[in-house]
Short mmCIF file of C-alpha atoms in Angstrom, two decimals:
data_model
loop_
_atom_site.label_atom_id
_atom_site.label_comp_id
_atom_site.label_asym_id
_atom_site.label_seq_id
_atom_site.Cartn_x
_atom_site.Cartn_y
_atom_site.Cartn_z
CA ARG A 181 -1.09 15.94 13.16
CA LYS A 182 -1.77 13.37 10.46
CA GLU A 183 -0.69 9.81 11.22
CA VAL A 184 1.83 9.58 8.39
CA GLU A 185 2.89 12.68 6.52
CA GLN A 186 4.98 13.06 3.42
CA ASP A 187 5.87 16.04 1.27
CA PRO A 188 3.92 15.30 -1.93
CA GLY A 189 6.54 17.01 -4.12
CA PRO A 190 7.07 16.73 -6.98
CA PHE A 191 10.82 16.52 -6.62
CA ASN A 192 12.34 17.25 -10.01
CA VAL A 193 16.01 16.25 -10.21
CA PRO A 194 18.54 15.59 -12.99
CA GLU A 195 20.07 12.20 -13.57
CA GLY A 196 22.91 11.53 -11.19
CA ALA A 197 21.52 13.72 -8.42
CA THR A 198 21.09 12.68 -4.82
CA VAL A 199 17.61 13.19 -3.40
CA ALA A 200 16.14 12.58 0.04
CA PHE A 201 12.58 12.18 1.25
CA ASN A 202 11.34 12.36 4.81
CA CYS A 203 8.23 10.90 6.34
CA THR A 204 6.92 11.73 9.81
CA TYR A 205 4.62 9.54 11.88
CA SER A 206 2.51 10.42 14.89
CA ASN A 207 2.20 7.11 16.76
CA SER A 208 5.24 6.62 18.97
CA ALA A 209 4.28 2.94 19.40
CA SER A 210 4.89 2.24 15.72
CA GLN A 211 6.83 -0.98 15.29
CA SER A 212 7.84 -1.35 11.68
CA PHE A 213 8.42 0.83 8.71
CA PHE A 214 8.66 0.42 4.97
CA TRP A 215 9.21 2.35 1.78
CA TYR A 216 7.15 1.34 -1.22
CA ARG A 217 7.45 2.50 -4.80
CA GLN A 218 4.41 3.04 -7.00
CA ASP A 219 4.58 3.67 -10.71
CA CYS A 220 1.73 5.45 -12.43
CA ARG A 221 -1.41 3.31 -12.52
CA LYS A 222 0.42 0.31 -11.06
CA GLU A 223 0.41 -1.47 -7.73
CA PRO A 224 2.73 -0.42 -4.89
CA LYS A 225 5.87 -2.54 -4.67
CA LEU A 226 8.12 -2.95 -1.67
CA LEU A 227 11.31 -0.95 -2.06
CA MET A 228 12.81 -1.68 1.32
CA SER A 229 12.05 -2.22 4.96
CA VAL A 230 13.50 0.31 7.40
CA TYR A 231 15.47 -1.05 10.33
CA SER A 232 16.39 0.73 13.54
CA SER A 233 20.07 0.83 12.67
CA GLY A 234 19.43 2.07 9.16
CA ASN A 235 19.93 -0.01 6.07
CA GLU A 236 21.20 0.29 2.55
CA ASP A 237 20.30 -1.45 -0.67
CA GLY A 238 22.47 -0.36 -3.55
CA ARG A 239 21.77 3.31 -4.25
CA PHE A 240 19.02 3.45 -1.64
CA THR A 241 19.51 4.18 2.06
CA ALA A 242 16.75 4.19 4.66
CA GLN A 243 17.04 5.68 8.13
CA LEU A 244 14.79 5.65 11.18
CA ASN A 245 14.79 8.33 13.86
CA ARG A 246 12.50 7.16 16.67
CA ALA A 247 13.16 10.19 18.87
CA SER A 248 11.89 12.59 16.21
CA GLN A 249 9.47 10.06 14.73
CA TYR A 250 10.54 10.17 11.14
CA ILE A 251 11.99 7.90 8.52
CA SER A 252 13.98 8.94 5.50
CA LEU A 253 14.89 7.58 2.10
CA LEU A 254 18.03 8.68 0.29
CA ILE A 255 18.52 7.91 -3.39
CA ARG A 256 22.02 8.39 -4.78
CA ASP A 257 22.97 8.67 -8.46
CA SER A 258 19.33 9.02 -9.57
CA LYS A 259 18.28 7.18 -12.71
CA LEU A 260 15.43 7.98 -15.09
CA SER A 261 13.86 4.71 -13.95
CA ASP A 262 13.65 6.03 -10.38
CA SER A 263 10.81 8.32 -11.44
CA ALA A 264 7.83 7.16 -9.40
CA THR A 265 5.83 7.90 -6.28
CA TYR A 266 7.43 6.75 -3.02
CA LEU A 267 5.07 5.70 -0.25
CA CYS A 268 5.99 5.67 3.41
CA VAL A 269 4.27 2.90 5.39
CA VAL A 270 4.10 2.61 9.16
CA ARG A 271 2.74 -0.29 11.20
CA ALA A 272 1.82 0.11 14.89
CA ASN A 273 1.03 -3.55 15.49
CA GLN A 274 0.31 -6.78 13.69
CA ALA A 275 -3.30 -5.97 12.94
CA GLY A 276 -4.04 -4.59 9.51
CA THR A 277 -5.88 -1.55 10.80
CA ALA A 278 -2.65 -0.16 12.17
CA LEU A 279 -0.77 -0.22 8.87
CA ILE A 280 -0.86 3.35 7.65
CA PHE A 281 0.21 4.58 4.22
CA GLY A 282 1.44 8.07 3.52
CA LYS A 283 0.04 9.76 0.43
CA GLY A 284 3.38 9.53 -1.31
CA THR A 285 6.16 11.72 -2.63
CA THR A 286 6.51 12.06 -6.39
CA LEU A 287 9.98 11.96 -7.89
CA SER A 288 10.73 12.93 -11.48
CA VAL A 289 14.24 12.33 -12.78
CA SER A 290 15.13 14.01 -16.05
CA SER A 291 18.03 13.65 -18.47
CA ASN B 832 4.62 -18.25 -8.86
CA ALA B 833 1.83 -15.74 -9.53
CA GLY B 834 1.87 -13.95 -6.14
CA VAL B 835 -1.35 -11.96 -5.69
CA THR B 836 -3.87 -12.05 -8.54
CA GLN B 837 -6.91 -9.81 -8.81
CA THR B 838 -9.86 -10.22 -11.14
CA PRO B 839 -11.27 -8.38 -12.97
CA LYS B 840 -8.75 -5.71 -13.99
CA PHE B 841 -11.40 -3.24 -15.15
CA ARG B 842 -15.13 -2.93 -14.62
CA VAL B 843 -17.84 -0.36 -15.27
CA LEU B 844 -21.00 -0.59 -13.20
CA LYS B 845 -24.23 1.35 -13.12
CA THR B 846 -25.41 2.76 -9.82
CA GLY B 847 -27.19 0.08 -7.82
CA GLN B 848 -25.54 -2.89 -9.52
CA SER B 849 -23.57 -5.42 -7.54
CA MET B 850 -20.26 -7.13 -8.16
CA THR B 851 -17.55 -9.19 -6.50
CA LEU B 852 -13.82 -8.62 -6.78
CA LEU B 853 -11.68 -11.71 -6.36
CA CYS B 854 -8.22 -11.80 -4.84
CA ALA B 855 -6.12 -14.97 -4.87
CA GLN B 856 -2.66 -15.49 -3.40
CA ASP B 857 -0.38 -18.49 -3.73
CA MET B 858 2.17 -17.55 -1.05
CA ASN B 859 0.34 -19.25 1.85
CA HIS B 860 -0.04 -15.88 3.57
CA GLU B 861 -2.26 -15.63 6.62
CA TYR B 862 -3.22 -11.95 6.30
CA MET B 863 -5.11 -10.45 3.37
CA TYR B 864 -6.31 -6.89 2.81
CA TRP B 865 -8.47 -4.80 0.53
CA TYR B 866 -7.50 -1.17 -0.08
CA ARG B 867 -8.90 1.56 -2.24
CA GLN B 868 -6.80 4.33 -3.72
CA ASP B 869 -8.23 7.66 -4.77
CA PRO B 870 -6.41 10.75 -6.05
CA GLY B 871 -5.11 12.84 -3.16
CA MET B 872 -6.31 10.31 -0.58
CA GLY B 873 -3.63 7.68 -0.57
CA LEU B 874 -4.35 4.02 0.16
CA ARG B 875 -7.19 3.39 2.59
CA LEU B 876 -7.99 0.05 4.18
CA ILE B 877 -11.49 -1.27 3.52
CA HIS B 878 -11.45 -4.70 5.21
CA TYR B 879 -8.84 -7.22 6.19
CA SER B 880 -8.53 -10.82 7.30
CA VAL B 881 -6.04 -12.41 9.68
CA GLY B 882 -6.89 -15.96 8.66
CA GLU B 883 -9.33 -18.26 6.95
CA GLY B 884 -12.87 -17.63 8.12
CA THR B 885 -12.07 -14.27 9.77
CA THR B 886 -12.69 -10.73 8.56
CA ALA B 887 -12.54 -7.29 10.14
CA LYS B 888 -13.37 -3.72 9.22
CA GLY B 889 -10.75 -1.23 8.21
CA GLU B 890 -10.89 2.51 7.84
CA VAL B 891 -13.59 2.77 5.14
CA PRO B 892 -15.78 -0.39 5.29
CA ASP B 893 -19.21 1.10 4.54
CA GLY B 894 -20.81 -0.21 1.35
CA TYR B 895 -18.52 -3.25 1.15
CA ASN B 896 -18.60 -6.82 2.39
CA VAL B 897 -15.88 -9.45 2.38
CA SER B 898 -15.45 -13.17 2.79
CA ARG B 899 -12.45 -15.44 3.37
CA LEU B 900 -13.77 -18.96 2.98
CA LYS B 901 -10.43 -20.31 1.79
CA LYS B 902 -7.01 -19.19 2.96
CA GLN B 903 -5.88 -18.28 -0.53
CA ASN B 904 -8.92 -16.22 -1.53
CA PHE B 905 -10.34 -12.93 -0.28
CA LEU B 906 -13.50 -11.61 -1.91
CA LEU B 907 -14.73 -8.01 -1.86
CA GLY B 908 -18.40 -7.43 -2.59
CA LEU B 909 -20.30 -4.30 -3.52
CA GLU B 910 -23.99 -4.96 -2.97
CA SER B 911 -25.32 -1.71 -4.42
CA ALA B 912 -22.63 0.29 -6.18
CA ALA B 913 -22.49 4.07 -5.82
CA PRO B 914 -20.48 6.64 -7.80
CA SER B 915 -18.44 7.30 -4.63
CA GLN B 916 -17.06 3.78 -5.00
CA THR B 917 -15.35 4.67 -8.25
CA SER B 918 -11.75 3.93 -7.39
CA VAL B 919 -8.77 1.66 -7.89
CA TYR B 920 -8.95 -1.36 -5.60
CA PHE B 921 -5.85 -3.20 -4.47
CA CYS B 922 -5.68 -6.51 -2.71
CA ALA B 923 -2.61 -7.36 -0.64
CA SER B 924 -1.35 -10.20 1.48
CA SER B 925 1.33 -10.78 4.10
CA TYR B 926 2.49 -13.59 6.36
CA GLY B 927 1.55 -11.46 9.37
CA GLY B 928 4.67 -10.79 11.44
CA TYR B 929 5.63 -7.28 12.57
CA ASN B 930 8.14 -6.85 9.81
CA SER B 931 6.18 -8.63 7.12
CA PRO B 932 5.64 -6.37 4.11
CA LEU B 933 2.52 -6.38 2.00
CA HIS B 934 2.48 -7.92 -1.46
CA PHE B 935 -0.03 -6.25 -3.75
CA GLY B 936 -2.08 -7.42 -6.67
CA ASN B 937 -2.25 -5.46 -9.93
CA GLY B 938 -5.40 -3.62 -8.98
CA THR B 939 -8.97 -3.36 -10.25
CA ARG B 940 -10.14 -0.11 -11.82
CA LEU B 941 -13.83 0.30 -11.06
CA THR B 942 -16.04 3.03 -12.47
CA VAL B 943 -19.59 3.46 -11.22
CA THR B 944 -21.79 5.65 -13.41
#
């Protein structure tokens, strides 16, 4: 099993749709989790951290399921500007070597 | 506040040439990282530093060297470039706590012919 796995997509959805991505991780000792957004040919940018109790930021909701070792990202009311690649990031400890990036899930929102 | 700045943005090298990529951050972060990103491979850690004067190997360190002489700067060196090092290189920094996210620079697109 790969350390961090994501469905590469692409997910093609119309504006206004709700879309969800999952990310599974293999290291049960993982301590912190993030979702990053990466636009084509640009640097990854932090979308949101993922907390144990789940957290929401506007149209975005992140959930963590430690028992099943996955995190999820839900996007409501999709906008054209949400089109990007979403990277799941998992950190097992403070050291940099334990910060693992998924390969990303591509989202395309169309009008 | 510039955040994380990488120079150069683009570079073309011939096989065997050397170069240094510079990363500078103005957020007083302790940790700095160099990643490479290739199609279908995701981001892979080359080297990282947990403080001034310290460096450590990441997942794919071969062919690269790094130095962190000043807290705000992290240099990535290619002593003898190879076509396999054609990639997009990203520098990142963080303050180092468990929940500290990475802040990335704009990237350097390197082509080795």
